[in-house]
mmCIF file of C-alpha atoms in Angstrom:
data_model
loop_
_atom_site.group_PDB
_atom_site.id
_atom_site.type_symbol
_atom_site.label_atom_id
_atom_site.label_comp_id
_atom_site.label_asym_id
_atom_site.label_seq_id
_atom_site.Cartn_x
_atom_site.Cartn_y
_atom_site.Cartn_z
ATOM 1 C CA MET A 1 -4.318 20.750 10.072
ATOM 2 C CA PHE A 2 -4.178 17.284 8.511
ATOM 3 C CA VAL A 3 -0.785 15.587 8.498
ATOM 4 C CA ILE A 4 -0.105 13.035 5.761
ATOM 5 C CA PHE A 5 2.908 10.784 6.184
ATOM 6 C CA GLY A 6 4.251 9.315 2.969
ATOM 7 C CA ALA A 7 2.641 12.200 1.092
ATOM 8 C CA ALA A 8 4.843 11.680 -1.971
ATOM 9 C CA GLY A 9 3.679 8.080 -2.394
ATOM 10 C CA ASN A 10 0.922 6.656 -4.589
ATOM 11 C CA VAL A 11 -1.640 6.817 -1.759
ATOM 12 C CA GLY A 12 -0.431 9.813 0.229
ATOM 13 C CA ARG A 13 -0.338 12.299 -2.625
ATOM 14 C CA VAL A 14 -3.946 11.443 -3.540
ATOM 15 C CA SER A 15 -5.058 11.934 0.076
ATOM 16 C CA ALA A 16 -3.206 15.239 0.334
ATOM 17 C CA ALA A 17 -4.724 16.522 -2.916
ATOM 18 C CA ALA A 18 -8.248 15.457 -1.875
ATOM 19 C CA LEU A 19 -7.933 17.240 1.455
ATOM 20 C CA ARG A 20 -6.665 20.376 -0.259
ATOM 21 C CA ARG A 21 -9.634 20.278 -2.669
ATOM 22 C CA ALA A 22 -11.847 20.135 0.422
ATOM 23 C CA GLY A 23 -10.243 23.375 1.608
ATOM 24 C CA ARG A 24 -8.282 21.834 4.481
ATOM 25 C CA GLU A 25 -4.780 22.712 5.585
ATOM 26 C CA VAL A 26 -2.377 19.872 4.883
ATOM 27 C CA ARG A 27 1.124 19.204 6.141
ATOM 28 C CA ALA A 28 2.753 16.788 3.710
ATOM 29 C CA VAL A 29 5.465 14.704 5.353
ATOM 30 C CA VAL A 30 8.209 13.567 2.970
ATOM 31 C CA ARG A 31 11.751 12.227 3.185
ATOM 32 C CA ASN A 32 13.433 15.085 1.311
ATOM 33 C CA GLY A 33 12.674 18.520 -0.065
ATOM 34 C CA LYS A 34 12.559 17.441 -3.715
ATOM 35 C CA GLN A 35 9.649 15.091 -2.962
ATOM 36 C CA GLY A 36 7.684 18.032 -1.624
ATOM 37 C CA ASP A 37 7.815 20.232 -4.726
ATOM 38 C CA THR A 38 4.555 19.079 -6.335
ATOM 39 C CA LEU A 39 2.801 19.011 -2.959
ATOM 40 C CA ALA A 40 3.896 22.555 -2.171
ATOM 41 C CA ALA A 41 2.483 23.594 -5.551
ATOM 42 C CA ILE A 42 -1.035 22.609 -4.413
ATOM 43 C CA GLY A 43 -0.693 24.518 -1.154
ATOM 44 C CA CYS A 44 0.632 21.904 1.246
ATOM 45 C CA GLU A 45 2.982 22.793 4.066
ATOM 46 C CA ILE A 46 6.039 20.564 3.701
ATOM 47 C CA ALA A 47 7.670 18.724 6.598
ATOM 48 C CA ILE A 48 10.732 16.547 6.221
ATOM 49 C CA ALA A 49 10.880 13.593 8.568
ATOM 50 C CA ASP A 50 12.693 10.313 9.037
ATOM 51 C CA LEU A 51 10.342 7.679 10.447
ATOM 52 C CA LEU A 52 13.252 6.291 12.453
ATOM 53 C CA ASP A 53 13.904 9.670 14.102
ATOM 54 C CA PRO A 54 11.597 10.394 17.079
ATOM 55 C CA THR A 55 12.299 14.130 17.060
ATOM 56 C CA SER A 56 11.351 14.694 13.416
ATOM 57 C CA VAL A 57 8.212 12.538 13.707
ATOM 58 C CA ALA A 58 7.092 14.375 16.866
ATOM 59 C CA ARG A 59 7.685 17.702 15.140
ATOM 60 C CA ALA A 60 5.680 16.613 12.082
ATOM 61 C CA ILE A 61 2.506 15.933 14.104
ATOM 62 C CA GLU A 62 2.567 19.122 16.182
ATOM 63 C CA GLY A 63 -0.781 20.905 16.000
ATOM 64 C CA ALA A 64 -2.413 18.148 13.950
ATOM 65 C CA TYR A 65 -6.174 17.634 14.004
ATOM 66 C CA GLY A 66 -5.907 14.512 11.868
ATOM 67 C CA VAL A 67 -2.987 12.242 10.956
ATOM 68 C CA GLN A 68 -2.645 9.652 8.209
ATOM 69 C CA ILE A 69 0.123 7.236 9.141
ATOM 70 C CA LEU A 70 1.745 4.346 7.313
ATOM 71 C CA CYS A 71 4.704 2.036 7.646
ATOM 72 C CA PRO A 72 6.580 1.895 4.336
ATOM 73 C CA VAL A 73 8.462 -1.239 3.367
ATOM 74 C CA PRO A 74 12.145 -0.220 3.228
ATOM 75 C CA HIS A 75 13.932 -1.047 -0.007
ATOM 76 C CA ALA A 76 17.379 -2.639 -0.145
ATOM 77 C CA ASN A 77 17.208 -3.400 3.567
ATOM 78 C CA ALA A 78 18.890 -6.453 5.049
ATOM 79 C CA ASP A 79 16.266 -6.830 7.793
ATOM 80 C CA PRO A 80 13.051 -4.979 6.808
ATOM 81 C CA SER A 81 11.011 -6.522 9.620
ATOM 82 C CA THR A 82 13.225 -5.050 12.331
ATOM 83 C CA THR A 83 13.392 -1.683 10.560
ATOM 84 C CA MET A 84 9.618 -1.520 10.092
ATOM 85 C CA ARG A 85 9.010 -2.352 13.758
ATOM 86 C CA ARG A 86 11.343 0.485 14.747
ATOM 87 C CA MET A 87 9.435 2.865 12.463
ATOM 88 C CA ILE A 88 6.144 1.771 13.997
ATOM 89 C CA ASP A 89 7.463 2.168 17.541
ATOM 90 C CA VAL A 90 8.712 5.684 16.821
ATOM 91 C CA SER A 91 5.393 6.764 15.285
ATOM 92 C CA ALA A 92 3.291 5.110 17.990
ATOM 93 C CA ASP A 93 5.331 6.737 20.771
ATOM 94 C CA ALA A 94 4.930 10.179 19.190
ATOM 95 C CA LEU A 95 1.190 9.726 18.666
ATOM 96 C CA ARG A 96 0.594 8.457 22.206
ATOM 97 C CA ALA A 97 2.476 11.465 23.570
ATOM 98 C CA ASN A 98 0.546 13.926 21.394
ATOM 99 C CA PRO A 99 -2.634 12.252 20.101
ATOM 100 C CA PRO A 100 -4.505 14.009 17.288
ATOM 101 C CA HIS A 101 -8.288 14.128 17.263
ATOM 102 C CA ARG A 102 -8.415 11.732 14.317
ATOM 103 C CA LEU A 103 -5.905 9.053 13.332
ATOM 104 C CA LEU A 104 -6.040 6.874 10.224
ATOM 105 C CA ALA A 105 -3.550 4.059 9.668
ATOM 106 C CA LEU A 106 -3.009 2.546 6.235
ATOM 107 C CA SER A 107 -3.119 -1.184 6.856
ATOM 108 C CA ASP A 108 -3.522 -4.415 4.904
ATOM 109 C CA TYR A 109 -5.914 -7.275 4.270
ATOM 110 C CA GLY A 110 -4.892 -10.022 6.689
ATOM 111 C CA ALA A 111 -3.685 -7.623 9.395
ATOM 112 C CA GLU A 112 -5.861 -9.380 11.965
ATOM 113 C CA HIS A 113 -3.431 -12.334 11.981
ATOM 114 C CA PRO A 114 -0.566 -12.010 14.480
ATOM 115 C CA SER A 115 1.709 -14.453 12.643
ATOM 116 C CA GLY A 116 2.147 -16.604 9.568
ATOM 117 C CA THR A 117 1.462 -13.933 6.937
ATOM 118 C CA GLY A 118 4.938 -12.677 6.157
ATOM 119 C CA ILE A 119 5.183 -8.945 5.677
ATOM 120 C CA THR A 120 1.521 -8.500 6.611
ATOM 121 C CA THR A 121 2.385 -9.367 10.220
ATOM 122 C CA LEU A 122 4.018 -5.920 10.353
ATOM 123 C CA PHE A 123 0.625 -4.338 9.709
ATOM 124 C CA HIS A 124 -0.784 -6.400 12.586
ATOM 125 C CA TYR A 125 2.001 -4.937 14.717
ATOM 126 C CA LEU A 126 1.145 -1.432 13.457
ATOM 127 C CA GLU A 127 -2.498 -1.846 14.461
ATOM 128 C CA THR A 128 -1.561 -3.283 17.852
ATOM 129 C CA GLN A 129 0.824 -0.435 18.665
ATOM 130 C CA LEU A 130 -1.616 2.279 17.578
ATOM 131 C CA ALA A 131 -4.635 0.854 19.406
ATOM 132 C CA PRO A 132 -3.791 2.624 22.732
ATOM 133 C CA VAL A 133 -3.502 6.062 21.088
ATOM 134 C CA GLY A 134 -6.195 8.339 22.464
ATOM 135 C CA SER A 135 -7.673 9.319 19.085
ATOM 136 C CA GLN A 136 -10.665 8.463 16.953
ATOM 137 C CA LEU A 137 -8.810 5.638 15.289
ATOM 138 C CA THR A 138 -9.472 4.075 11.876
ATOM 139 C CA PHE A 139 -7.615 1.188 10.271
ATOM 140 C CA LEU A 140 -7.997 1.290 6.493
ATOM 141 C CA ARG A 141 -7.158 -2.209 5.335
ATOM 142 C CA ALA A 142 -6.544 -2.312 1.599
ATOM 143 C CA ALA A 143 -6.250 -5.291 -0.698
ATOM 144 C CA GLU A 144 -3.133 -5.888 -2.803
ATOM 145 C CA HIS A 145 -2.356 -2.732 -4.756
ATOM 146 C CA MET A 146 -2.770 -3.100 -8.512
ATOM 147 C CA HIS A 147 0.310 -0.926 -8.965
ATOM 148 C CA ASN A 148 2.469 -3.688 -7.431
ATOM 149 C CA TRP A 149 2.338 -5.468 -10.788
ATOM 150 C CA ALA A 150 4.386 -2.627 -12.297
ATOM 151 C CA ARG A 151 7.601 -4.351 -11.218
ATOM 152 C CA MET A 152 6.663 -7.403 -13.340
ATOM 153 C CA LEU A 153 5.671 -5.525 -16.490
ATOM 154 C CA PRO A 154 9.145 -5.047 -18.012
ATOM 155 C CA VAL A 155 9.698 -8.812 -17.827
ATOM 156 C CA ALA A 156 6.257 -9.557 -19.244
ATOM 157 C CA LEU A 157 6.690 -7.128 -22.132
ATOM 158 C CA ALA A 158 10.196 -8.323 -22.962
ATOM 159 C CA ARG A 159 9.492 -12.057 -22.755
ATOM 160 C CA GLY A 160 5.755 -12.373 -23.264
ATOM 161 C CA VAL A 161 5.477 -14.089 -19.882
ATOM 162 C CA LEU A 162 4.007 -12.648 -16.668
ATOM 163 C CA PRO A 163 5.488 -14.373 -13.578
ATOM 164 C CA SER A 164 3.027 -14.938 -10.732
ATOM 165 C CA LEU A 165 3.336 -16.117 -7.149
ATOM 166 C CA HIS A 166 -0.451 -16.427 -6.965
ATOM 167 C CA HIS A 167 -1.277 -20.144 -7.249
ATOM 168 C CA PRO A 168 -3.202 -21.410 -9.131
ATOM 169 C CA LEU A 169 -3.233 -18.892 -11.952
ATOM 170 C CA SER A 170 -7.022 -19.032 -12.065
ATOM 171 C CA LYS A 171 -7.432 -18.117 -8.379
ATOM 172 C CA LEU A 172 -9.369 -14.886 -7.878
ATOM 173 C CA PHE A 173 -7.908 -12.442 -5.366
ATOM 174 C CA PRO A 174 -8.778 -8.891 -4.247
ATOM 175 C CA THR A 175 -6.851 -5.915 -5.585
ATOM 176 C CA VAL A 176 -7.331 -2.164 -5.403
ATOM 177 C CA ALA A 177 -5.975 0.966 -7.063
ATOM 178 C CA ALA A 178 -3.773 3.152 -4.862
ATOM 179 C CA HIS A 179 -5.775 6.137 -6.123
ATOM 180 C CA ASP A 180 -8.934 4.712 -4.551
ATOM 181 C CA VAL A 181 -7.121 4.054 -1.268
ATOM 182 C CA GLY A 182 -5.962 7.667 -1.127
ATOM 183 C CA LEU A 183 -9.438 9.033 -1.851
ATOM 184 C CA LEU A 184 -11.121 6.857 0.769
ATOM 185 C CA ALA A 185 -8.456 7.710 3.353
ATOM 186 C CA ALA A 186 -9.184 11.418 2.894
ATOM 187 C CA GLU A 187 -12.933 10.780 3.074
ATOM 188 C CA LEU A 188 -12.545 8.876 6.346
ATOM 189 C CA LEU A 189 -10.339 11.582 7.851
ATOM 190 C CA LEU A 190 -13.038 14.145 7.051
ATOM 191 C CA ASP A 191 -15.854 11.982 8.451
ATOM 192 C CA ASP A 192 -16.633 13.464 11.863
ATOM 193 C CA ARG A 193 -19.526 11.149 12.666
ATOM 194 C CA PRO A 194 -19.009 9.158 15.886
ATOM 195 C CA ALA A 195 -17.597 5.705 15.105
ATOM 196 C CA LYS A 196 -19.792 2.730 15.960
ATOM 197 C CA MET A 197 -16.690 0.705 16.853
ATOM 198 C CA SER A 198 -13.285 1.666 18.180
ATOM 199 C CA PRO A 199 -11.009 1.246 16.415
ATOM 200 C CA ARG A 200 -13.017 1.536 13.216
ATOM 201 C CA VAL A 201 -11.932 -1.021 10.608
ATOM 202 C CA VAL A 202 -12.671 -0.293 6.954
ATOM 203 C CA SER A 203 -11.718 -2.667 4.135
ATOM 204 C CA LEU A 204 -11.249 -1.633 0.525
ATOM 205 C CA GLU A 205 -10.869 -3.574 -2.711
ATOM 206 C CA GLY A 206 -11.797 -3.127 -6.348
ATOM 207 C CA GLU A 207 -15.237 -3.880 -7.720
ATOM 208 C CA ALA A 208 -14.124 -7.192 -9.249
ATOM 209 C CA ARG A 209 -11.616 -9.768 -8.060
ATOM 210 C CA VAL A 210 -9.032 -10.853 -10.601
ATOM 211 C CA SER A 211 -6.664 -13.718 -11.340
ATOM 212 C CA ALA A 212 -3.134 -13.802 -12.719
ATOM 213 C CA LEU A 213 -4.706 -14.987 -15.970
ATOM 214 C CA ASP A 214 -6.884 -11.852 -16.042
ATOM 215 C CA ILE A 215 -3.870 -9.615 -15.487
ATOM 216 C CA ALA A 216 -1.849 -11.273 -18.260
ATOM 217 C CA ARG A 217 -4.786 -11.076 -20.671
ATOM 218 C CA THR A 218 -5.466 -7.411 -19.884
ATOM 219 C CA LEU A 219 -1.806 -6.510 -20.220
ATOM 220 C CA GLY A 220 -1.625 -8.355 -23.557
ATOM 221 C CA GLU A 221 -4.624 -6.477 -24.894
ATOM 222 C CA LEU A 222 -3.114 -3.138 -23.886
ATOM 223 C CA ALA A 223 0.325 -3.972 -25.305
ATOM 224 C CA HIS A 224 -1.133 -5.579 -28.458
ATOM 225 C CA ARG A 225 0.815 -8.779 -28.000
ATOM 226 C CA GLN A 226 0.426 -12.248 -26.535
ATOM 227 C CA ILE A 227 1.321 -12.444 -22.841
ATOM 228 C CA ALA A 228 0.966 -15.661 -20.867
ATOM 229 C CA ALA A 229 0.755 -15.931 -17.098
ATOM 230 C CA HIS A 230 3.417 -18.198 -15.604
ATOM 231 C CA GLU A 231 3.027 -19.895 -12.230
ATOM 232 C CA VAL A 232 6.495 -19.611 -10.702
ATOM 233 C CA PRO A 233 7.251 -22.918 -8.913
ATOM 234 C CA ARG A 234 7.312 -22.543 -5.139
ATOM 235 C CA GLY A 235 10.907 -23.759 -4.952
ATOM 236 C CA GLU A 236 12.078 -20.917 -7.200
ATOM 237 C CA TRP A 237 10.485 -18.018 -5.321
ATOM 238 C CA ALA A 238 13.389 -17.163 -3.025
ATOM 239 C CA ALA A 239 15.979 -17.196 -5.809
ATOM 240 C CA MET A 240 13.759 -15.077 -8.066
ATOM 241 C CA LEU A 241 13.104 -12.488 -5.357
ATOM 242 C CA GLN A 242 16.743 -12.282 -4.312
ATOM 243 C CA GLY A 243 17.722 -12.031 -7.964
ATOM 244 C CA ALA A 244 15.433 -8.997 -8.159
ATOM 245 C CA GLY A 245 17.459 -7.325 -5.409
ATOM 246 C CA LEU A 246 15.638 -8.313 -2.215
ATOM 247 C CA SER A 247 17.608 -9.421 0.820
ATOM 248 C CA GLU A 248 17.187 -12.962 2.103
ATOM 249 C CA ASN A 249 15.029 -11.727 5.002
ATOM 250 C CA HIS A 250 12.867 -9.589 2.701
ATOM 251 C CA ALA A 251 12.419 -12.498 0.276
ATOM 252 C CA ARG A 252 11.292 -14.712 3.162
ATOM 253 C CA LEU A 253 8.662 -12.160 4.180
ATOM 254 C CA ILE A 254 7.309 -12.146 0.620
ATOM 255 C CA THR A 255 7.288 -15.938 0.256
ATOM 256 C CA ASP A 256 5.472 -16.285 3.585
ATOM 257 C CA LEU A 257 2.956 -13.669 2.421
ATOM 258 C CA TYR A 258 2.160 -15.514 -0.802
ATOM 259 C CA ASP A 259 2.001 -18.871 0.973
ATOM 260 C CA SER A 260 -0.661 -17.278 3.154
ATOM 261 C CA HIS A 261 -2.366 -15.713 0.119
ATOM 262 C CA ASN A 262 -2.530 -19.044 -1.642
ATOM 263 C CA ALA A 263 -3.895 -20.713 1.489
ATOM 264 C CA GLY A 264 -6.765 -18.181 1.537
ATOM 265 C CA ARG A 265 -5.720 -16.340 4.722
ATOM 266 C CA ILE A 266 -5.225 -12.884 3.176
ATOM 267 C CA ASP A 267 -8.745 -11.568 2.758
ATOM 268 C CA VAL A 268 -11.266 -9.174 4.236
ATOM 269 C CA GLU A 269 -12.172 -9.712 7.897
ATOM 270 C CA THR A 270 -15.910 -9.562 7.270
ATOM 271 C CA GLU A 271 -16.922 -9.791 10.937
ATOM 272 C CA VAL A 272 -15.476 -6.410 11.894
ATOM 273 C CA SER A 273 -14.896 -4.486 8.655
ATOM 274 C CA GLU A 274 -17.000 -1.904 6.929
ATOM 275 C CA ARG A 275 -16.616 -2.959 3.308
ATOM 276 C CA ARG A 276 -15.926 -0.405 0.578
ATOM 277 C CA PHE A 277 -15.190 -0.877 -3.117
ATOM 278 C CA GLY A 278 -13.010 1.275 -5.348
ATOM 279 C CA ALA A 279 -14.165 2.456 -8.755
ATOM 280 C CA THR A 280 -10.849 2.205 -10.637
ATOM 281 C CA ALA A 281 -10.544 -0.835 -12.910
ATOM 282 C CA LEU A 282 -7.419 -2.936 -13.385
ATOM 283 C CA VAL A 283 -7.250 -2.021 -17.079
ATOM 284 C CA ASP A 284 -7.022 1.682 -16.214
ATOM 285 C CA VAL A 285 -4.183 1.149 -13.746
ATOM 286 C CA LEU A 286 -2.198 -1.029 -16.139
ATOM 287 C CA ALA A 287 -2.769 1.457 -18.967
ATOM 288 C CA SER A 288 -1.426 4.318 -16.835
ATOM 289 C CA ILE A 289 1.657 2.285 -15.877
ATOM 290 C CA LEU A 290 2.352 1.450 -19.521
ATOM 291 C CA ALA A 291 1.923 5.099 -20.500
ATOM 292 C CA ARG A 292 4.468 6.192 -17.893
ATOM 293 C CA MET A 293 6.878 3.490 -19.043
ATOM 294 C CA ALA A 294 6.538 4.709 -22.620
ATOM 295 C CA GLU A 295 7.121 8.329 -21.567
ATOM 296 C CA THR A 296 10.244 7.315 -19.661
ATOM 297 C CA ALA A 297 11.519 5.288 -22.599
ATOM 298 C CA THR A 298 10.951 8.216 -24.955
ATOM 299 C CA ALA A 299 12.635 10.670 -22.611
ATOM 300 C CA THR A 300 15.702 8.448 -22.230
ATOM 301 C CA GLY A 301 15.782 7.405 -25.883
ATOM 302 C CA THR A 302 15.445 3.772 -24.893
ATOM 303 C CA ALA A 303 13.488 1.510 -27.210
ATOM 304 C CA THR A 304 11.145 -0.744 -25.249
ATOM 305 C CA ALA A 305 8.167 -2.865 -26.044
ATOM 306 C CA THR A 306 5.906 -0.242 -24.474
ATOM 307 C CA ALA A 307 7.060 2.401 -26.930
ATOM 308 C CA ARG A 308 5.844 0.454 -29.944
#
């Protein structure tokens, strides 16, 4: 039995589907029953768990051969750092008490740094807390997810301007499609070869690094309109993020992350990582996001730039 936490998410559902295609039993862990409907349709056992509840997490991993664990960033949370640490502690305690044969943690580029990287420091904490678990342990460190740009697309399409916290706009940075992360996670869970290092660290990014200018150009070509990348001044970051609904503490974690990004600290740790590269291109991810936006607009009868 393979247990996939966050199985309804962009990464988890791909991992669950890949494992099912391989003929493996999968327990998909979700927050509520509705999230499990599509996963149940492909033959997954559904478990409902709250990552802050030790009992439900312990129950979810019972009988597991392999576990894929993550620490989701809580939305609309006044203190996401404290909440994420509690989630990590609950999961780590359950896994130490009942270690599966194989354990894969979804982590982040830059997770080797104990401080100074904003929200990425929580992935360092995740790795640190899971290291004592008596399992064949793999940390899958992924670059920035291409799908994260989805939250900026409505603004870009409405105003013709794509805001960016990546400075300068021409700076190349690693990104990866969530689909590729999910596929590689499943592949690593199924890989029974003895690891050369413990824990095993695998990094993943797309075949080509991109800049904010590349993203704006690609989006413009897909939307058939002119879209310009805009370098948001550093002094405006906090207000912009809080205006988008983030708490003050959450906004600080994001600003610290992008300060670290722009200083070149968020990258692959080449000395210890096995490097992998995803096959999905940025243009394909942006096209799929635009298609979903258009479908939603059509279904709700809302006229948007993506429906043109």
